[in-house]
CSV table of C-alpha atoms in Angstrom, one decimal:
chain,number,residue,atom,x,y,z
A,1,MET,CA,-25.2,-260.5,100.7
A,2,SER,CA,-27.7,-263.1,99.4
A,3,LYS,CA,-29.5,-262.6,96.2
A,4,PRO,CA,-33.2,-261.5,96.3
A,5,ASP,CA,-35.7,-264.4,96.3
A,6,GLY,CA,-37.3,-264.4,92.8
A,7,ARG,CA,-40.6,-265.6,94.1
A,8,ALA,CA,-40.6,-263.0,96.8
A,9,LEU,CA,-40.0,-260.2,94.2
A,10,ALA,CA,-42.8,-261.5,92.0
A,11,ALA,CA,-45.2,-261.6,94.9
A,12,ALA,CA,-44.2,-258.0,95.9
A,13,SER,CA,-44.7,-256.9,92.3
A,14,VAL,CA,-48.2,-258.3,92.3
A,15,THR,CA,-48.9,-256.5,95.6
A,16,VAL,CA,-47.6,-253.1,94.3
A,17,VAL,CA,-49.8,-253.1,91.2
A,18,LEU,CA,-52.9,-254.2,93.1
A,19,TRP,CA,-52.4,-251.7,95.9
A,20,ALA,CA,-52.0,-249.0,93.3
A,21,SER,CA,-55.3,-249.9,91.7
A,22,SER,CA,-57.0,-249.7,95.0
A,23,PHE,CA,-56.5,-245.9,95.2
A,24,ILE,CA,-58.4,-245.6,91.9
A,25,ALA,CA,-61.2,-247.9,93.0
A,26,ILE,CA,-61.7,-246.1,96.3
A,27,ARG,CA,-61.8,-242.7,94.6
A,28,SER,CA,-64.3,-243.8,91.9
A,29,SER,CA,-66.7,-245.4,94.4
A,30,ALA,CA,-66.6,-242.5,97.0
A,31,ASP,CA,-69.8,-241.1,95.6
A,32,TYR,CA,-71.8,-244.2,96.5
A,33,PHE,CA,-70.2,-245.5,99.8
A,34,GLY,CA,-69.2,-243.8,103.0
A,35,PRO,CA,-65.7,-244.3,104.3
A,36,GLY,CA,-66.7,-246.8,107.0
A,37,ALA,CA,-69.2,-248.7,104.8
A,38,LEU,CA,-66.7,-249.1,102.0
A,39,ALA,CA,-64.0,-250.4,104.5
A,40,LEU,CA,-66.5,-252.8,106.0
A,41,GLY,CA,-67.7,-254.2,102.7
A,42,ARG,CA,-64.1,-254.6,101.4
A,43,LEU,CA,-63.1,-256.4,104.6
A,44,VAL,CA,-66.1,-258.7,104.6
A,45,VAL,CA,-65.4,-259.8,101.1
A,46,ALA,CA,-61.7,-260.2,101.9
A,47,SER,CA,-62.5,-262.2,105.0
A,48,VAL,CA,-64.7,-264.6,103.1
A,49,VAL,CA,-62.1,-265.2,100.4
A,50,LEU,CA,-59.3,-265.6,102.9
A,51,GLY,CA,-61.4,-267.8,105.1
A,52,VAL,CA,-61.9,-270.2,102.2
A,53,LEU,CA,-58.2,-270.2,101.4
A,54,LEU,CA,-57.4,-270.9,105.0
A,55,LEU,CA,-59.7,-273.9,105.0
A,56,VAL,CA,-58.3,-275.2,101.8
A,57,ARG,CA,-54.8,-274.9,103.1
A,58,ARG,CA,-55.9,-276.4,106.5
A,59,GLU,CA,-53.8,-273.9,108.4
A,60,GLY,CA,-56.3,-273.5,111.3
A,61,LEU,CA,-56.1,-270.9,114.0
A,62,PRO,CA,-52.9,-268.9,114.5
A,63,PRO,CA,-50.7,-269.8,117.6
A,64,ARG,CA,-51.5,-268.0,120.8
A,65,GLU,CA,-48.2,-266.1,120.6
A,66,ALA,CA,-49.4,-264.4,117.4
A,67,ARG,CA,-53.0,-263.5,118.3
A,68,LEU,CA,-52.5,-260.2,120.1
A,69,GLY,CA,-50.3,-258.9,117.2
A,70,ILE,CA,-52.8,-260.0,114.6
A,71,VAL,CA,-55.7,-258.4,116.3
A,72,THR,CA,-54.0,-255.1,117.1
A,73,SER,CA,-52.4,-254.8,113.7
A,74,GLY,CA,-55.6,-255.9,112.0
A,75,VAL,CA,-57.7,-253.2,113.7
A,76,LEU,CA,-55.1,-250.5,112.8
A,77,TRP,CA,-53.9,-251.6,109.4
A,78,PHE,CA,-57.1,-253.1,108.0
A,79,GLY,CA,-59.6,-251.1,109.9
A,80,ALA,CA,-58.4,-247.6,110.9
A,81,TYR,CA,-56.2,-247.2,107.9
A,82,MET,CA,-58.9,-248.1,105.3
A,83,VAL,CA,-61.5,-245.8,106.9
A,84,ALA,CA,-59.1,-242.9,107.1
A,85,LEU,CA,-57.9,-243.4,103.5
A,86,ASN,CA,-61.4,-243.8,102.2
A,87,TRP,CA,-62.4,-240.6,103.9
A,88,GLY,CA,-59.3,-238.8,102.7
A,89,GLU,CA,-59.9,-239.7,99.1
A,90,ARG,CA,-63.3,-238.0,99.3
A,91,HIS,CA,-61.4,-234.7,99.4
A,92,VAL,CA,-58.2,-235.3,97.4
A,93,ASP,CA,-57.4,-237.1,94.2
A,94,ALA,CA,-56.0,-240.6,94.2
A,95,GLY,CA,-52.5,-239.5,93.2
A,96,THR,CA,-52.2,-237.0,96.0
A,97,ALA,CA,-53.5,-239.6,98.5
A,98,SER,CA,-50.9,-242.2,97.4
A,99,LEU,CA,-48.1,-239.6,97.6
A,100,VAL,CA,-49.1,-238.5,101.2
A,101,VAL,CA,-49.5,-242.1,102.4
A,102,ASN,CA,-46.0,-242.8,101.3
A,103,VAL,CA,-44.6,-241.0,104.4
A,104,GLY,CA,-45.6,-244.3,106.1
A,105,PRO,CA,-42.1,-245.8,105.7
A,106,ILE,CA,-40.5,-242.9,107.7
A,107,LEU,CA,-43.1,-243.4,110.4
A,108,MET,CA,-42.4,-247.1,110.5
A,109,ALA,CA,-38.7,-246.6,110.7
A,110,LEU,CA,-39.1,-244.2,113.6
A,111,LEU,CA,-41.4,-246.6,115.4
A,112,GLY,CA,-39.1,-249.4,114.7
A,113,GLY,CA,-36.2,-247.5,116.2
A,114,TRP,CA,-38.2,-246.9,119.3
A,115,LEU,CA,-40.3,-250.0,119.8
A,116,LEU,CA,-38.1,-252.6,118.1
A,117,LYS,CA,-34.8,-251.0,119.2
A,118,GLU,CA,-33.6,-250.6,115.6
A,119,GLY,CA,-31.9,-247.3,116.3
A,120,PHE,CA,-32.1,-243.8,114.7
A,121,PRO,CA,-29.3,-243.6,112.1
A,122,PRO,CA,-28.5,-240.1,110.7
A,123,LYS,CA,-29.8,-241.0,107.3
A,124,LEU,CA,-33.1,-241.9,108.8
A,125,MET,CA,-33.4,-238.6,110.5
A,126,ALA,CA,-32.3,-236.7,107.3
A,127,GLY,CA,-34.9,-238.7,105.3
A,128,MET,CA,-37.6,-237.8,107.9
A,129,ALA,CA,-36.8,-234.1,107.6
A,130,VAL,CA,-37.1,-234.3,103.8
A,131,SER,CA,-40.4,-236.2,103.9
A,132,PHE,CA,-41.8,-233.9,106.5
A,133,ALA,CA,-40.9,-230.9,104.2
A,134,GLY,CA,-42.7,-232.8,101.4
A,135,ALA,CA,-45.8,-233.3,103.4
A,136,VAL,CA,-45.8,-229.6,104.3
A,137,VAL,CA,-45.5,-228.7,100.6
A,138,VAL,CA,-48.4,-231.0,99.7
A,139,GLY,CA,-50.5,-229.5,102.5
A,140,LEU,CA,-49.8,-226.0,101.4
A,141,SER,CA,-50.6,-226.9,97.8
A,142,MET,CA,-53.9,-228.4,98.7
A,143,SER,CA,-54.9,-225.5,101.1
A,144,GLY,CA,-55.8,-223.5,98.0
A,145,GLY,CA,-58.7,-225.8,97.5
A,146,GLY,CA,-60.1,-224.8,100.9
A,147,THR,CA,-60.4,-226.7,104.2
A,148,SER,CA,-61.9,-229.7,102.5
A,149,SER,CA,-58.7,-230.5,100.6
A,150,LEU,CA,-56.5,-229.8,103.6
A,151,LEU,CA,-58.7,-232.2,105.6
A,152,GLY,CA,-58.1,-234.8,103.0
A,153,VAL,CA,-54.3,-234.5,103.3
A,154,LEU,CA,-54.5,-234.7,107.1
A,155,LEU,CA,-56.7,-237.8,106.8
A,156,CYS,CA,-54.2,-239.4,104.5
A,157,LEU,CA,-51.4,-238.7,107.0
A,158,LEU,CA,-53.6,-240.3,109.7
A,159,ALA,CA,-54.0,-243.3,107.4
A,160,ALA,CA,-50.2,-243.4,107.1
A,161,LEU,CA,-49.8,-243.4,110.8
A,162,ALA,CA,-52.3,-246.1,111.4
A,163,TYR,CA,-50.7,-248.2,108.7
A,164,ALA,CA,-47.2,-247.7,110.2
A,165,VAL,CA,-48.2,-248.6,113.7
A,166,GLY,CA,-50.2,-251.6,112.5
A,167,VAL,CA,-47.3,-252.9,110.5
A,168,VAL,CA,-44.7,-252.4,113.2
A,169,LEU,CA,-46.9,-254.3,115.6
A,170,GLN,CA,-47.3,-257.0,113.1
A,171,LYS,CA,-43.6,-257.5,112.6
A,172,PRO,CA,-43.0,-260.1,115.3
A,173,THR,CA,-46.2,-261.9,114.4
A,174,LEU,CA,-44.9,-263.7,111.2
A,175,LEU,CA,-42.3,-265.4,113.4
A,176,HIS,CA,-45.2,-267.4,114.9
A,177,ALA,CA,-48.0,-267.5,112.3
A,178,THR,CA,-48.2,-268.1,108.5
A,179,PRO,CA,-48.8,-265.2,106.1
A,180,THR,CA,-52.3,-266.6,105.3
A,181,GLN,CA,-53.2,-266.8,109.0
A,182,VAL,CA,-51.9,-263.3,109.7
A,183,THR,CA,-53.8,-261.8,106.7
A,184,THR,CA,-57.0,-263.7,107.3
A,185,PHE,CA,-57.5,-263.0,110.9
A,186,GLY,CA,-56.1,-259.5,110.5
A,187,ALA,CA,-58.9,-258.8,108.0
A,188,LEU,CA,-61.5,-260.3,110.4
A,189,ALA,CA,-60.3,-258.1,113.2
A,190,GLY,CA,-60.6,-255.1,110.9
A,191,ALA,CA,-64.1,-256.1,109.8
A,192,VAL,CA,-65.2,-256.5,113.4
A,193,ALA,CA,-63.9,-253.1,114.2
A,194,CYS,CA,-65.9,-251.7,111.3
A,195,LEU,CA,-69.2,-253.3,112.3
A,196,PRO,CA,-70.7,-250.0,113.5
A,197,PHE,CA,-71.0,-249.1,109.8
A,198,ALA,CA,-73.0,-252.2,108.9
A,199,GLY,CA,-76.4,-250.4,108.7
A,200,GLU,CA,-74.9,-247.8,106.5
A,201,LEU,CA,-73.4,-250.4,104.2
A,202,VAL,CA,-76.6,-252.3,103.8
A,203,SER,CA,-78.5,-249.1,103.0
A,204,GLN,CA,-75.9,-247.9,100.5
A,205,VAL,CA,-75.5,-251.2,98.7
A,206,SER,CA,-79.2,-251.2,98.0
A,207,ARG,CA,-78.9,-247.8,96.3
A,208,ALA,CA,-75.5,-248.0,94.7
A,209,PRO,CA,-75.2,-248.9,90.9
A,210,LEU,CA,-73.8,-252.3,90.2
A,211,PRO,CA,-70.4,-251.0,89.0
A,212,ALA,CA,-69.8,-249.3,92.3
A,213,THR,CA,-70.6,-252.5,94.2
A,214,LEU,CA,-68.4,-254.5,92.0
A,215,GLN,CA,-65.6,-252.1,92.7
A,216,MET,CA,-66.0,-252.8,96.4
A,217,VAL,CA,-65.9,-256.5,95.7
A,218,TYR,CA,-62.8,-256.0,93.6
A,219,LEU,CA,-61.2,-254.1,96.6
A,220,GLY,CA,-61.9,-257.0,98.9
A,221,VAL,CA,-60.7,-259.8,96.6
A,222,PHE,CA,-57.6,-258.3,94.9
A,223,PRO,CA,-56.0,-255.4,96.7
A,224,THR,CA,-56.9,-256.9,100.1
A,225,ALA,CA,-57.2,-260.7,100.1
A,226,LEU,CA,-54.6,-261.4,97.3
A,227,ALA,CA,-52.3,-258.4,97.7
A,228,PHE,CA,-51.9,-258.5,101.5
A,229,THR,CA,-51.2,-262.2,101.3
A,230,THR,CA,-48.6,-261.9,98.5
A,231,TRP,CA,-46.9,-259.1,100.5
A,232,ALA,CA,-46.8,-261.1,103.7
A,233,TYR,CA,-45.4,-264.0,101.7
A,234,ALA,CA,-42.8,-261.8,100.2
A,235,VAL,CA,-41.6,-260.3,103.5
A,236,SER,CA,-41.6,-263.7,105.2
A,237,ARG,CA,-38.9,-264.8,102.7
A,238,THR,CA,-36.6,-261.9,102.9
A,239,THR,CA,-35.9,-258.7,104.8
A,240,VAL,CA,-38.3,-255.8,104.6
A,241,GLY,CA,-35.4,-253.6,103.9
A,242,LYS,CA,-34.8,-255.5,100.6
A,243,MET,CA,-38.5,-255.6,99.7
A,244,GLY,CA,-39.5,-252.1,100.8
A,245,ALA,CA,-38.1,-250.3,97.7
A,246,THR,CA,-40.7,-252.0,95.5
A,247,THR,CA,-43.5,-249.9,97.1
A,248,TYR,CA,-41.9,-246.7,95.9
A,249,ALA,CA,-43.5,-247.5,92.5
A,250,VAL,CA,-47.0,-247.3,93.9
A,251,PRO,CA,-47.5,-243.5,93.6
A,252,VAL,CA,-46.1,-243.5,90.1
A,253,ILE,CA,-48.6,-246.2,89.1
A,254,VAL,CA,-51.5,-244.4,90.9
A,255,VAL,CA,-50.8,-241.0,89.2
A,256,PHE,CA,-50.7,-242.7,85.8
A,257,LEU,CA,-53.9,-244.7,86.4
A,258,SER,CA,-55.6,-241.7,87.9
A,259,TRP,CA,-54.9,-239.7,84.8
A,260,LEU,CA,-55.8,-242.6,82.5
A,261,LEU,CA,-59.1,-243.7,84.2
A,262,LEU,CA,-60.3,-240.7,86.2
A,263,GLY,CA,-58.8,-237.8,84.3
A,264,GLU,CA,-57.2,-236.5,87.6
A,265,VAL,CA,-53.6,-235.4,87.9
A,266,PRO,CA,-52.1,-233.7,91.0
A,267,GLY,CA,-50.9,-230.1,90.5
A,268,ARG,CA,-47.3,-229.3,90.0
A,269,LEU,CA,-46.7,-228.2,93.6
A,270,THR,CA,-48.5,-231.3,94.9
A,271,LEU,CA,-46.3,-233.5,92.7
A,272,LEU,CA,-43.2,-231.7,94.0
A,273,GLY,CA,-44.2,-232.2,97.6
A,274,GLY,CA,-44.9,-235.9,96.8
A,275,LEU,CA,-41.5,-236.3,95.2
A,276,LEU,CA,-40.0,-234.8,98.3
A,277,CYS,CA,-41.8,-237.3,100.5
A,278,LEU,CA,-40.5,-240.2,98.4
A,279,SER,CA,-37.0,-238.7,98.3
A,280,GLY,CA,-37.0,-238.7,102.1
A,281,VAL,CA,-37.9,-242.3,102.1
A,282,ALA,CA,-35.1,-243.1,99.6
A,283,VAL,CA,-32.6,-241.1,101.7
A,284,SER,CA,-33.6,-243.0,104.8
A,285,ARG,CA,-33.0,-246.3,103.0
A,286,MET,CA,-29.6,-245.4,101.5
A,287,ARG,CA,-26.8,-247.8,102.3
A,288,GLY,CA,-23.3,-246.8,103.3
A,289,LYS,CA,-20.2,-248.6,102.2
A,290,ALA,CA,-20.2,-252.3,102.3
A,291,ARG,CA,-19.4,-253.8,105.6
A,292,ALA,CA,-19.8,-257.0,107.6
A,293,ARG,CA,-23.4,-257.8,108.2
A,294,VAL,CA,-24.5,-257.5,111.8
A,295,PRO,CA,-27.8,-259.0,112.8
A,296,GLU,CA,-30.3,-256.3,113.7
A,297,GLY,CA,-31.8,-258.3,116.5
A,298,PRO,CA,-32.1,-261.7,118.2
A,299,GLY,CA,-35.1,-262.5,116.0
A,300,GLU,CA,-33.1,-262.4,112.8
A,301,ASP,CA,-31.1,-265.4,113.6
A,302,ARG,CA,-34.2,-267.3,114.7
A,303,ALA,CA,-35.9,-266.6,111.4
A,304,ALA,CA,-33.0,-267.3,109.2
A,305,GLY,CA,-34.4,-270.7,108.3
A,306,ARG,CA,-37.5,-269.2,106.8
A,307,GLY,CA,-36.2,-266.1,105.2
A,308,ASP,CA,-35.1,-263.3,107.6
A,309,ALA,CA,-36.3,-262.1,110.8
A,310,GLU,CA,-37.5,-258.8,109.6
A,311,VAL,CA,-40.8,-260.2,108.6
A,312,SER,CA,-44.0,-258.3,108.7
A,313,ALA,CA,-46.7,-257.5,106.3
A,314,ALA,CA,-44.7,-254.5,105.7
A,315,GLY,CA,-41.9,-254.2,108.2
A,316,ALA,CA,-40.3,-251.5,110.3
A,317,ASP,CA,-37.6,-250.3,108.1
A,318,THR,CA,-39.6,-249.5,105.0
A,319,PRO,CA,-43.1,-249.2,103.7
A,320,ARG,CA,-43.7,-252.1,105.8
A,321,GLY,CA,-46.9,-253.0,104.5
A,322,THR,CA,-49.4,-249.9,101.6
A,323,ARG,CA,-50.5,-250.2,101.1
A,324,THR,CA,-54.2,-250.1,100.8
């Protein structure tokens, strides 16, 4: 087994910290921007920054083989995911949102087993059961806060589903396009999908205090433009299975930052449910005894020269992608 690429690990670490910070920024700006308006503003900023980067690097348009994957994954992962998460965080705290969204790796693994023919190993099914139990516990713990809190949990689950589908669809794309191309045009696709919220965005920007607008800009530049690019770079240099464990740290960082900056901490039952969700992901990723490595698919050998074939902005066997 080859050693992890140090640059890939560094890039993934940057992504994890920035994605964690995005949950805090979304939560703190929810009083001033609607879910769709915040998503559109974030994606417009990200598209501008990434567009400049693409021009500087002279990478041009992505190959035709990659365009459908970029558009579909961009609409789901950049568009639908961000709107659902923004909406969900209007009803639940940032820590709870990050815990619920982390069922995404299980959904990705299931979709990968079905769409990408990666199979359904027993540990995956066991992990799915544990994570599902955790999601139920989180939902029950939040139901005491009324239908609003429960709606927030359901929206975060919807965000996890959109993120999982988008990432699995993106998996083959990095075999044909560069990480910068995939991230730039994915953000553009998401921004176009969010254009119906343009009027709301203009109206709310004119009324929002400067710190709230700066938070939106921060979301576009760092957790989106920079973090999605560093993640795509990381997974293009190694397998998603090796890199996916790094995203397990996101909820831990979010809960800490939420307590430090917002004075919000999930309740004990919510934390228990979140830990069950993460435990399910860990179980699904457990390795058996060492054995001869068998390629997971024909694409793996083709991509060996540039890293591994399991490339995606967040692949199908782990949190292929998070984050936010």
